[in-house]
Amino acid sequence: MRALAEQLRLAGLRPTRQRVAIAALLLDGRHRHVTADSLTEEIATLGLQVSCGTVYNTLNQFTDAGLLRRVTVHNNYSLFDTNTEYHHHFYDEKTNELVDIPNNDVILKKLPNPPDGHEIKAVDVVIHIQRK
Amino acid sequence: MRALAEQLRLAGLRPTRQRVAIAALLLDGRHRHVTADSLTEEIATLGLQVSCGTVYNTLNQFTDAGLLRRVTVHNNYSLFDTNTEYHHHFYDEKTNELVDIPNNDVILKKLPNPPDGHEIKAVDVVIHIQRK
DNA sequence: AGGCTCTTTAGAATGATTTTAAACTAGTAA
DNA sequence: TTACTAGTTTAAAATCATTCTAAAGAGCCT
Ligand SMILES: [Mn+2]
Ligand SMILES: [Mn+2]
Ligand SMILES: [Zn+2]
Ligand SMILES: [Zn+2]
């Protein structure tokens, strides 16, 4: 728990009870995808108390701090990825199933030159899948 | 205008005044990206009258019919692409600039095997860019 | 023209997310 | 310990894109 607080401080975030609780759930090394809603449920299940607004704030702050990554596969609600390393996703829009693609499984042969005056910041590949 | 009506009928859509007006704007061969909001403004500028609900319905119906393509680069609002051919996008999240990447400019060297029981339906590449 | 079905419409409803302003707390200094 | 202050949390209201409603209107076929 002390390590988590330190990690938050390093990220420029004061280690409040709420942030430490969420960090304990999301920054444990497991790779998974959560929504504000799924995280809120998980918190409730554990008997913890964090307000809805704080869940949203924390997810956004963790993302800005690079502790989480936002995944964009649809525009119904936000998805957050505990795996912040470079990787891509399979997404089944029928079931909302979102699965990491191992880092070296998709390879881009070449990248196009960005528009004048711009540089490439990130590359997101989403492979839409469906049940056969 | 007759050709548009025919195109809509072929897509299984009754060519109403509203749908034909929107088709005239979006299905003229130009490649561009619109939102429900930008399209509504454009319609208003032309002195036409189409309700907000119909703009949304029509964009969704055109997309389902394959006349438009939905582009997912963020989750604030929906973007529709008049270019339905296979291609990818540059996206600058600071300016909301969205630019097509020519079809043969991004090449995937190899695709990963989809999860068991699934097949690949589409591949979306979004290259996030920022001003240098 | 008559009739049936599909569409459009204005307005209400929805739902994820953000904003508010007041109550609270971590961190620090006395 | 005891303040003090800036940052944080909270419940509730607000926002905003989008969808829903159910009533009026418009294609289309006979
Ligand atoms: Mn599936
Ligand atoms: Mn730009
Ligand atoms: Zn992931
Ligand atoms: Zn495009």
mmCIF file of C-alpha atoms (C1' of nucleotides) and ligand atoms in Angstrom:
data_model
loop_
_atom_site.group_PDB
_atom_site.id
_atom_site.type_symbol
_atom_site.label_atom_id
_atom_site.label_comp_id
_atom_site.label_asym_id
_atom_site.label_seq_id
_atom_site.Cartn_x
_atom_site.Cartn_y
_atom_site.Cartn_z
ATOM 1 C CA MET A 1 0.000 0.000 0.000
ATOM 2 C CA ARG A 2 2.943 2.278 0.728
ATOM 3 C CA ALA A 3 4.362 1.517 -2.710
ATOM 4 C CA LEU A 4 1.091 2.553 -4.316
ATOM 5 C CA ALA A 5 1.102 5.870 -2.502
ATOM 6 C CA GLU A 6 4.628 6.462 -3.694
ATOM 7 C CA GLN A 7 3.666 5.610 -7.259
ATOM 8 C CA LEU A 8 0.838 8.116 -7.095
ATOM 9 C CA ARG A 9 3.104 10.816 -5.672
ATOM 10 C CA LEU A 10 5.589 10.205 -8.445
ATOM 11 C CA ALA A 11 2.748 10.688 -10.897
ATOM 12 C CA GLY A 12 1.972 14.025 -9.275
ATOM 13 C CA LEU A 13 -1.168 12.771 -7.578
ATOM 14 C CA ARG A 14 -1.821 13.105 -3.878
ATOM 15 C CA PRO A 15 -2.453 9.579 -2.556
ATOM 16 C CA THR A 16 -5.944 9.939 -1.193
ATOM 17 C CA ARG A 17 -7.938 7.027 0.200
ATOM 18 C CA GLN A 18 -9.964 6.897 -3.045
ATOM 19 C CA ARG A 19 -7.014 7.032 -5.414
ATOM 20 C CA VAL A 20 -5.094 4.402 -3.479
ATOM 21 C CA ALA A 21 -8.115 2.108 -3.534
ATOM 22 C CA ILE A 22 -8.481 2.477 -7.287
ATOM 23 C CA ALA A 23 -4.730 2.127 -7.826
ATOM 24 C CA ALA A 24 -4.786 -1.097 -5.823
ATOM 25 C CA LEU A 25 -7.395 -2.432 -8.229
ATOM 26 C CA LEU A 26 -5.952 -1.156 -11.481
ATOM 27 C CA LEU A 27 -2.200 -0.877 -11.004
ATOM 28 C CA ASP A 28 -1.485 -4.384 -9.768
ATOM 29 C CA GLY A 29 0.212 -5.500 -12.944
ATOM 30 C CA ARG A 30 -2.766 -7.308 -14.395
ATOM 31 C CA HIS A 31 -3.766 -6.322 -17.912
ATOM 32 C CA ARG A 32 -7.417 -5.532 -18.244
ATOM 33 C CA HIS A 33 -9.966 -3.125 -19.616
ATOM 34 C CA VAL A 34 -12.413 -1.258 -17.395
ATOM 35 C CA THR A 35 -15.162 1.315 -17.699
ATOM 36 C CA ALA A 36 -16.167 3.896 -15.127
ATOM 37 C CA ASP A 37 -19.187 1.725 -14.553
ATOM 38 C CA SER A 38 -17.410 -1.614 -14.168
ATOM 39 C CA LEU A 39 -14.905 -0.039 -11.815
ATOM 40 C CA THR A 40 -17.665 1.519 -9.720
ATOM 41 C CA GLU A 41 -19.347 -1.879 -9.409
ATOM 42 C CA GLU A 42 -16.086 -3.509 -8.413
ATOM 43 C CA ILE A 43 -15.530 -0.881 -5.746
ATOM 44 C CA ALA A 44 -19.034 -1.384 -4.416
ATOM 45 C CA THR A 45 -18.546 -5.156 -4.286
ATOM 46 C CA LEU A 46 -15.507 -4.653 -2.070
ATOM 47 C CA GLY A 47 -17.567 -2.523 0.282
ATOM 48 C CA LEU A 48 -15.556 0.566 -0.549
ATOM 49 C CA GLN A 49 -17.091 3.963 -1.068
ATOM 50 C CA VAL A 50 -15.999 6.208 -3.933
ATOM 51 C CA SER A 51 -18.339 8.669 -5.563
ATOM 52 C CA CYS A 52 -19.184 8.498 -9.229
ATOM 53 C CA GLY A 53 -17.492 11.807 -9.949
ATOM 54 C CA THR A 54 -14.291 10.666 -8.300
ATOM 55 C CA VAL A 55 -14.228 7.466 -10.304
ATOM 56 C CA TYR A 56 -14.360 9.550 -13.492
ATOM 57 C CA ASN A 57 -11.825 12.059 -12.212
ATOM 58 C CA THR A 58 -9.434 9.351 -11.136
ATOM 59 C CA LEU A 59 -9.629 7.443 -14.393
ATOM 60 C CA ASN A 60 -8.914 10.661 -16.287
ATOM 61 C CA GLN A 61 -6.074 11.659 -13.951
ATOM 62 C CA PHE A 62 -4.474 8.220 -14.121
ATOM 63 C CA THR A 63 -4.737 8.369 -17.891
ATOM 64 C CA ASP A 64 -3.194 11.831 -18.086
ATOM 65 C CA ALA A 65 -0.414 10.618 -15.814
ATOM 66 C CA GLY A 66 0.267 7.657 -18.086
ATOM 67 C CA LEU A 67 -0.828 5.072 -15.527
ATOM 68 C CA LEU A 68 -3.725 4.029 -17.744
ATOM 69 C CA ARG A 69 -4.435 4.226 -21.425
ATOM 70 C CA ARG A 70 -7.699 5.186 -23.060
ATOM 71 C CA VAL A 71 -8.915 2.773 -25.726
ATOM 72 C CA THR A 72 -11.217 4.047 -28.426
ATOM 73 C CA VAL A 73 -13.247 1.381 -30.173
ATOM 74 C CA HIS A 74 -16.732 2.890 -30.134
ATOM 75 C CA ASN A 75 -18.355 6.008 -28.798
ATOM 76 C CA ASN A 76 -20.828 4.827 -26.244
ATOM 77 C CA TYR A 77 -18.624 5.056 -23.186
ATOM 78 C CA SER A 78 -14.939 5.267 -22.335
ATOM 79 C CA LEU A 79 -12.677 2.275 -21.930
ATOM 80 C CA PHE A 80 -9.451 2.291 -19.937
ATOM 81 C CA ASP A 81 -6.599 -0.134 -20.375
ATOM 82 C CA THR A 82 -4.286 -1.097 -17.519
ATOM 83 C CA ASN A 83 -1.753 -2.170 -20.134
ATOM 84 C CA THR A 84 0.021 1.052 -21.061
ATOM 85 C CA GLU A 85 2.586 -0.584 -23.306
ATOM 86 C CA TYR A 86 2.342 -0.344 -27.073
ATOM 87 C CA HIS A 87 -0.173 -2.889 -28.262
ATOM 88 C CA HIS A 88 -3.334 -3.169 -30.316
ATOM 89 C CA HIS A 89 -6.795 -4.666 -29.961
ATOM 90 C CA PHE A 90 -9.304 -7.107 -31.286
ATOM 91 C CA TYR A 91 -12.826 -5.830 -30.821
ATOM 92 C CA ASP A 92 -16.138 -7.623 -31.298
ATOM 93 C CA GLU A 93 -18.814 -4.959 -31.466
ATOM 94 C CA LYS A 94 -21.609 -7.504 -31.051
ATOM 95 C CA THR A 95 -20.384 -8.719 -27.678
ATOM 96 C CA ASN A 96 -18.200 -5.738 -26.719
ATOM 97 C CA GLU A 97 -15.367 -8.200 -26.270
ATOM 98 C CA LEU A 98 -12.027 -6.350 -26.263
ATOM 99 C CA VAL A 99 -8.823 -8.386 -26.370
ATOM 100 C CA ASP A 100 -5.189 -7.330 -26.451
ATOM 101 C CA ILE A 101 -3.138 -8.309 -29.446
ATOM 102 C CA PRO A 102 0.366 -9.335 -28.406
ATOM 103 C CA ASN A 103 2.820 -6.552 -29.120
ATOM 104 C CA ASN A 104 4.595 -8.261 -31.994
ATOM 105 C CA ASP A 105 1.595 -9.815 -33.668
ATOM 106 C CA VAL A 106 0.552 -6.869 -35.789
ATOM 107 C CA ILE A 107 3.315 -5.277 -37.696
ATOM 108 C CA LEU A 108 2.982 -2.196 -39.762
ATOM 109 C CA LYS A 109 5.139 -2.518 -42.831
ATOM 110 C CA LYS A 110 5.553 1.217 -43.261
ATOM 111 C CA LEU A 111 3.976 4.349 -41.880
ATOM 112 C CA PRO A 112 2.806 7.172 -44.109
ATOM 113 C CA ASN A 113 4.318 10.635 -43.774
ATOM 114 C CA PRO A 114 2.167 12.762 -41.499
ATOM 115 C CA PRO A 115 0.677 16.003 -42.845
ATOM 116 C CA ASP A 116 3.101 18.940 -43.050
ATOM 117 C CA GLY A 117 4.041 20.395 -39.702
ATOM 118 C CA HIS A 118 2.861 17.331 -37.828
ATOM 119 C CA GLU A 119 4.506 14.359 -36.223
ATOM 120 C CA ILE A 120 3.224 10.918 -35.323
ATOM 121 C CA LYS A 121 2.339 10.550 -31.665
ATOM 122 C CA ALA A 122 0.711 7.138 -31.545
ATOM 123 C CA VAL A 123 -0.649 4.405 -33.773
ATOM 124 C CA ASP A 124 -3.828 2.585 -32.836
ATOM 125 C CA VAL A 125 -4.902 -0.529 -34.657
ATOM 126 C CA VAL A 126 -8.327 -1.985 -33.964
ATOM 127 C CA ILE A 127 -9.156 -5.258 -35.641
ATOM 128 C CA HIS A 128 -12.894 -5.732 -35.676
ATOM 129 C CA ILE A 129 -13.874 -9.348 -35.306
ATOM 130 C CA GLN A 130 -17.103 -11.304 -35.333
ATOM 131 C CA ARG A 131 -18.183 -14.796 -34.490
ATOM 132 C CA LYS A 132 -17.826 -17.163 -37.422
ATOM 133 C CA MET B 1 -31.668 14.065 -58.447
ATOM 134 C CA ARG B 2 -33.401 11.090 -60.046
ATOM 135 C CA ALA B 3 -30.170 9.129 -59.809
ATOM 136 C CA LEU B 4 -29.994 9.823 -56.075
ATOM 137 C CA ALA B 5 -33.541 8.579 -55.566
ATOM 138 C CA GLU B 6 -32.623 5.423 -57.409
ATOM 139 C CA GLN B 7 -29.497 4.958 -55.306
ATOM 140 C CA LEU B 8 -31.567 5.269 -52.147
ATOM 141 C CA ARG B 9 -34.139 2.775 -53.415
ATOM 142 C CA LEU B 10 -31.376 0.318 -54.231
ATOM 143 C CA ALA B 11 -30.187 0.735 -50.662
ATOM 144 C CA GLY B 12 -33.675 -0.128 -49.456
ATOM 145 C CA LEU B 13 -34.483 3.425 -48.415
ATOM 146 C CA ARG B 14 -37.554 5.299 -49.575
ATOM 147 C CA PRO B 15 -36.313 8.490 -51.241
ATOM 148 C CA THR B 16 -37.971 11.098 -49.094
ATOM 149 C CA ARG B 17 -37.322 14.818 -49.495
ATOM 150 C CA GLN B 18 -35.017 14.751 -46.449
ATOM 151 C CA ARG B 19 -33.026 11.700 -47.464
ATOM 152 C CA VAL B 20 -32.541 12.991 -50.987
ATOM 153 C CA ALA B 21 -31.343 16.346 -49.656
ATOM 154 C CA ILE B 22 -28.799 14.666 -47.396
ATOM 155 C CA ALA B 23 -27.757 12.256 -50.137
ATOM 156 C CA ALA B 24 -27.157 15.226 -52.442
ATOM 157 C CA LEU B 25 -24.783 16.637 -49.861
ATOM 158 C CA LEU B 26 -22.985 13.469 -48.841
ATOM 159 C CA LEU B 27 -23.113 11.128 -51.814
ATOM 160 C CA ASP B 28 -21.677 13.437 -54.454
ATOM 161 C CA GLY B 29 -18.364 11.627 -54.711
ATOM 162 C CA ARG B 30 -16.424 14.024 -52.513
ATOM 163 C CA HIS B 31 -14.573 12.465 -49.624
ATOM 164 C CA ARG B 32 -15.225 14.152 -46.328
ATOM 165 C CA HIS B 33 -16.057 13.630 -42.691
ATOM 166 C CA VAL B 34 -19.219 14.994 -41.094
ATOM 167 C CA THR B 35 -20.955 14.991 -37.746
ATOM 168 C CA ALA B 36 -24.688 15.173 -37.124
ATOM 169 C CA ASP B 37 -24.051 18.710 -36.021
ATOM 170 C CA SER B 38 -21.971 19.856 -38.990
ATOM 171 C CA LEU B 39 -24.488 18.317 -41.362
ATOM 172 C CA THR B 40 -27.385 20.030 -39.612
ATOM 173 C CA GLU B 41 -25.592 23.372 -39.935
ATOM 174 C CA GLU B 42 -24.911 22.772 -43.594
ATOM 175 C CA ILE B 43 -28.555 21.954 -44.193
ATOM 176 C CA ALA B 44 -29.631 25.104 -42.385
ATOM 177 C CA THR B 45 -27.208 27.223 -44.427
ATOM 178 C CA LEU B 46 -28.851 25.960 -47.592
ATOM 179 C CA GLY B 47 -32.241 26.990 -46.255
ATOM 180 C CA LEU B 48 -33.399 23.403 -46.079
ATOM 181 C CA GLN B 49 -35.412 21.999 -43.198
ATOM 182 C CA VAL B 50 -34.609 18.611 -41.700
ATOM 183 C CA SER B 51 -35.231 17.838 -38.056
ATOM 184 C CA CYS B 52 -32.450 16.837 -35.704
ATOM 185 C CA GLY B 53 -33.873 13.354 -35.224
ATOM 186 C CA THR B 54 -34.025 12.775 -38.954
ATOM 187 C CA VAL B 55 -30.412 13.842 -39.402
ATOM 188 C CA TYR B 56 -29.386 11.193 -36.881
ATOM 189 C CA ASN B 57 -31.701 8.580 -38.344
ATOM 190 C CA THR B 58 -30.504 9.241 -41.851
ATOM 191 C CA LEU B 59 -26.817 9.098 -40.943
ATOM 192 C CA ASN B 60 -27.398 5.784 -39.211
ATOM 193 C CA GLN B 61 -29.488 4.395 -42.054
ATOM 194 C CA PHE B 62 -26.940 5.465 -44.673
ATOM 195 C CA THR B 63 -24.211 3.851 -42.580
ATOM 196 C CA ASP B 64 -26.158 0.606 -42.176
ATOM 197 C CA ALA B 65 -26.764 0.611 -45.922
ATOM 198 C CA GLY B 66 -23.054 1.026 -46.610
ATOM 199 C CA LEU B 67 -23.418 4.488 -48.126
ATOM 200 C CA LEU B 68 -21.397 6.008 -45.283
ATOM 201 C CA ARG B 69 -18.836 4.689 -42.869
ATOM 202 C CA ARG B 70 -18.576 5.433 -39.188
ATOM 203 C CA VAL B 71 -15.134 6.543 -38.021
ATOM 204 C CA THR B 72 -14.148 6.029 -34.408
ATOM 205 C CA VAL B 73 -11.317 8.233 -33.197
ATOM 206 C CA HIS B 74 -12.702 9.525 -29.893
ATOM 207 C CA ASN B 75 -15.884 9.134 -27.941
ATOM 208 C CA ASN B 76 -17.398 12.559 -27.807
ATOM 209 C CA TYR B 77 -19.621 12.362 -30.858
ATOM 210 C CA SER B 78 -20.010 10.277 -33.994
ATOM 211 C CA LEU B 79 -18.112 10.938 -37.197
ATOM 212 C CA PHE B 80 -19.269 9.771 -40.597
ATOM 213 C CA ASP B 81 -17.037 9.294 -43.622
ATOM 214 C CA THR B 82 -18.301 9.694 -47.170
ATOM 215 C CA ASN B 83 -15.355 7.598 -48.290
ATOM 216 C CA THR B 84 -16.548 4.026 -47.815
ATOM 217 C CA GLU B 85 -13.492 2.439 -49.378
ATOM 218 C CA TYR B 86 -10.824 0.773 -47.258
ATOM 219 C CA HIS B 87 -8.576 3.467 -45.875
ATOM 220 C CA HIS B 88 -7.162 4.752 -42.607
ATOM 221 C CA HIS B 89 -6.877 8.068 -40.796
ATOM 222 C CA PHE B 90 -4.580 10.637 -39.317
ATOM 223 C CA TYR B 91 -6.145 12.278 -36.301
ATOM 224 C CA ASP B 92 -5.013 15.316 -34.327
ATOM 225 C CA GLU B 93 -6.913 15.269 -31.052
ATOM 226 C CA LYS B 94 -5.912 18.825 -30.230
ATOM 227 C CA THR B 95 -7.539 20.297 -33.313
ATOM 228 C CA ASN B 96 -9.945 17.439 -34.121
ATOM 229 C CA GLU B 97 -8.382 17.380 -37.573
ATOM 230 C CA LEU B 98 -9.196 14.092 -39.325
ATOM 231 C CA VAL B 99 -7.437 13.294 -42.594
ATOM 232 C CA ASP B 100 -7.645 10.283 -44.862
ATOM 233 C CA ILE B 101 -4.510 8.270 -45.418
ATOM 234 C CA PRO B 102 -4.255 7.145 -49.016
ATOM 235 C CA ASN B 103 -5.196 3.502 -49.330
ATOM 236 C CA ASN B 104 -1.724 2.181 -50.036
ATOM 237 C CA ASP B 105 0.212 4.368 -47.635
ATOM 238 C CA VAL B 106 -0.241 2.264 -44.524
ATOM 239 C CA ILE B 107 0.426 -1.357 -45.003
ATOM 240 C CA LEU B 108 0.027 -4.034 -42.414
ATOM 241 C CA LYS B 109 2.809 -6.556 -42.809
ATOM 242 C CA LYS B 110 0.843 -9.370 -41.233
ATOM 243 C CA LEU B 111 -2.364 -9.748 -39.301
ATOM 244 C CA PRO B 112 -2.602 -11.737 -36.109
ATOM 245 C CA ASN B 113 -4.894 -14.742 -35.875
ATOM 246 C CA PRO B 114 -8.236 -13.723 -34.424
ATOM 247 C CA PRO B 115 -9.430 -15.396 -31.214
ATOM 248 C CA ASP B 116 -10.880 -18.890 -31.647
ATOM 249 C CA GLY B 117 -14.258 -18.976 -33.339
ATOM 250 C CA HIS B 118 -13.875 -15.467 -34.687
ATOM 251 C CA GLU B 119 -13.008 -13.964 -38.013
ATOM 252 C CA ILE B 120 -11.646 -10.552 -38.984
ATOM 253 C CA LYS B 121 -14.288 -8.180 -40.244
ATOM 254 C CA ALA B 122 -12.391 -4.909 -40.579
ATOM 255 C CA VAL B 123 -9.116 -3.284 -39.659
ATOM 256 C CA ASP B 124 -9.016 0.325 -38.502
ATOM 257 C CA VAL B 125 -5.751 2.171 -38.176
ATOM 258 C CA VAL B 126 -5.738 5.596 -36.551
ATOM 259 C CA ILE B 127 -2.449 7.449 -36.525
ATOM 260 C CA HIS B 128 -2.549 10.125 -33.856
ATOM 261 C CA ILE B 129 -0.602 13.204 -34.860
ATOM 262 C CA GLN B 130 0.280 16.481 -33.212
ATOM 263 C CA ARG B 131 1.801 19.763 -34.324
ATOM 264 C CA LYS B 132 5.583 19.736 -34.201
ATOM 265 C "C1'" DA C 1 -58.616 9.365 -54.902
ATOM 266 C "C1'" DG C 2 -58.053 5.787 -51.064
ATOM 267 C "C1'" DG C 3 -55.397 3.302 -48.064
ATOM 268 C "C1'" DC C 4 -51.404 1.233 -45.953
ATOM 269 C "C1'" DT C 5 -46.983 1.674 -44.401
ATOM 270 C "C1'" DC C 6 -42.997 4.061 -43.664
ATOM 271 C "C1'" DT C 7 -41.114 8.751 -42.241
ATOM 272 C "C1'" DT C 8 -40.725 12.921 -40.133
ATOM 273 C "C1'" DT C 9 -41.357 15.870 -36.350
ATOM 274 C "C1'" DA C 10 -41.039 18.425 -31.866
ATOM 275 C "C1'" DG C 11 -40.320 17.475 -27.645
ATOM 276 C "C1'" DA C 12 -39.297 14.431 -23.893
ATOM 277 C "C1'" DA C 13 -36.149 10.946 -22.253
ATOM 278 C "C1'" DT C 14 -31.703 8.730 -21.771
ATOM 279 C "C1'" DG C 15 -27.186 8.025 -20.167
ATOM 280 C "C1'" DA C 16 -22.381 8.910 -19.914
ATOM 281 C "C1'" DT C 17 -19.697 12.465 -18.366
ATOM 282 C "C1'" DT C 18 -18.661 17.045 -16.399
ATOM 283 C "C1'" DT C 19 -19.554 20.825 -13.422
ATOM 284 C "C1'" DT C 20 -20.771 22.947 -8.963
ATOM 285 C "C1'" DA C 21 -20.022 24.692 -4.591
ATOM 286 C "C1'" DA C 22 -19.720 23.106 -0.111
ATOM 287 C "C1'" DA C 23 -17.586 19.769 3.094
ATOM 288 C "C1'" DC C 24 -13.340 17.241 3.818
ATOM 289 C "C1'" DT C 25 -8.371 15.768 4.055
ATOM 290 C "C1'" DA C 26 -3.393 15.328 3.043
ATOM 291 C "C1'" DG C 27 0.686 17.633 3.841
ATOM 292 C "C1'" DT C 28 3.203 20.918 6.152
ATOM 293 C "C1'" DA C 29 4.501 24.413 9.280
ATOM 294 C "C1'" DA C 30 4.029 26.351 13.891
ATOM 295 C "C1'" DT D 1 -0.683 18.586 18.539
ATOM 296 C "C1'" DT D 2 -2.741 22.262 16.344
ATOM 297 C "C1'" DA D 3 -3.604 25.128 12.825
ATOM 298 C "C1'" DC D 4 -3.526 26.365 7.818
ATOM 299 C "C1'" DT D 5 -3.915 25.835 2.983
ATOM 300 C "C1'" DA D 6 -4.301 23.831 -1.315
ATOM 301 C "C1'" DG D 7 -6.027 19.951 -3.343
ATOM 302 C "C1'" DT D 8 -9.841 16.505 -3.212
ATOM 303 C "C1'" DT D 9 -14.272 14.405 -2.635
ATOM 304 C "C1'" DT D 10 -19.115 14.582 -2.705
ATOM 305 C "C1'" DA D 11 -24.117 14.639 -4.009
ATOM 306 C "C1'" DA D 12 -26.627 16.939 -6.917
ATOM 307 C "C1'" DA D 13 -27.407 19.578 -10.908
ATOM 308 C "C1'" DA D 14 -26.010 20.485 -15.565
ATOM 309 C "C1'" DT D 15 -24.441 19.166 -20.173
ATOM 310 C "C1'" DC D 16 -24.793 17.251 -24.442
ATOM 311 C "C1'" DA D 17 -24.982 13.817 -27.995
ATOM 312 C "C1'" DT D 18 -28.203 10.645 -29.145
ATOM 313 C "C1'" DT D 19 -32.510 7.999 -28.974
ATOM 314 C "C1'" DC D 20 -37.345 7.516 -28.077
ATOM 315 C "C1'" DT D 21 -42.307 8.834 -28.419
ATOM 316 C "C1'" DA D 22 -46.639 9.157 -30.479
ATOM 317 C "C1'" DA D 23 -48.927 12.135 -33.519
ATOM 318 C "C1'" DA D 24 -48.967 14.288 -38.134
ATOM 319 C "C1'" DG D 25 -47.283 13.820 -42.890
ATOM 320 C "C1'" DA D 26 -45.724 11.713 -47.245
ATOM 321 C "C1'" DG D 27 -44.458 7.852 -50.616
ATOM 322 C "C1'" DC D 28 -46.323 4.406 -53.265
ATOM 323 C "C1'" DC D 29 -49.436 0.995 -54.999
ATOM 324 C "C1'" DT D 30 -54.186 0.002 -56.638
HETATM 325 MN MN MN E 1 -17.122 -12.826 -29.439
HETATM 326 MN MN MN E 2 -3.225 20.031 -36.770
HETATM 327 ZN ZN ZN E 3 -5.401 -3.444 -24.140
HETATM 328 ZN ZN ZN E 4 -11.926 8.973 -44.174
#
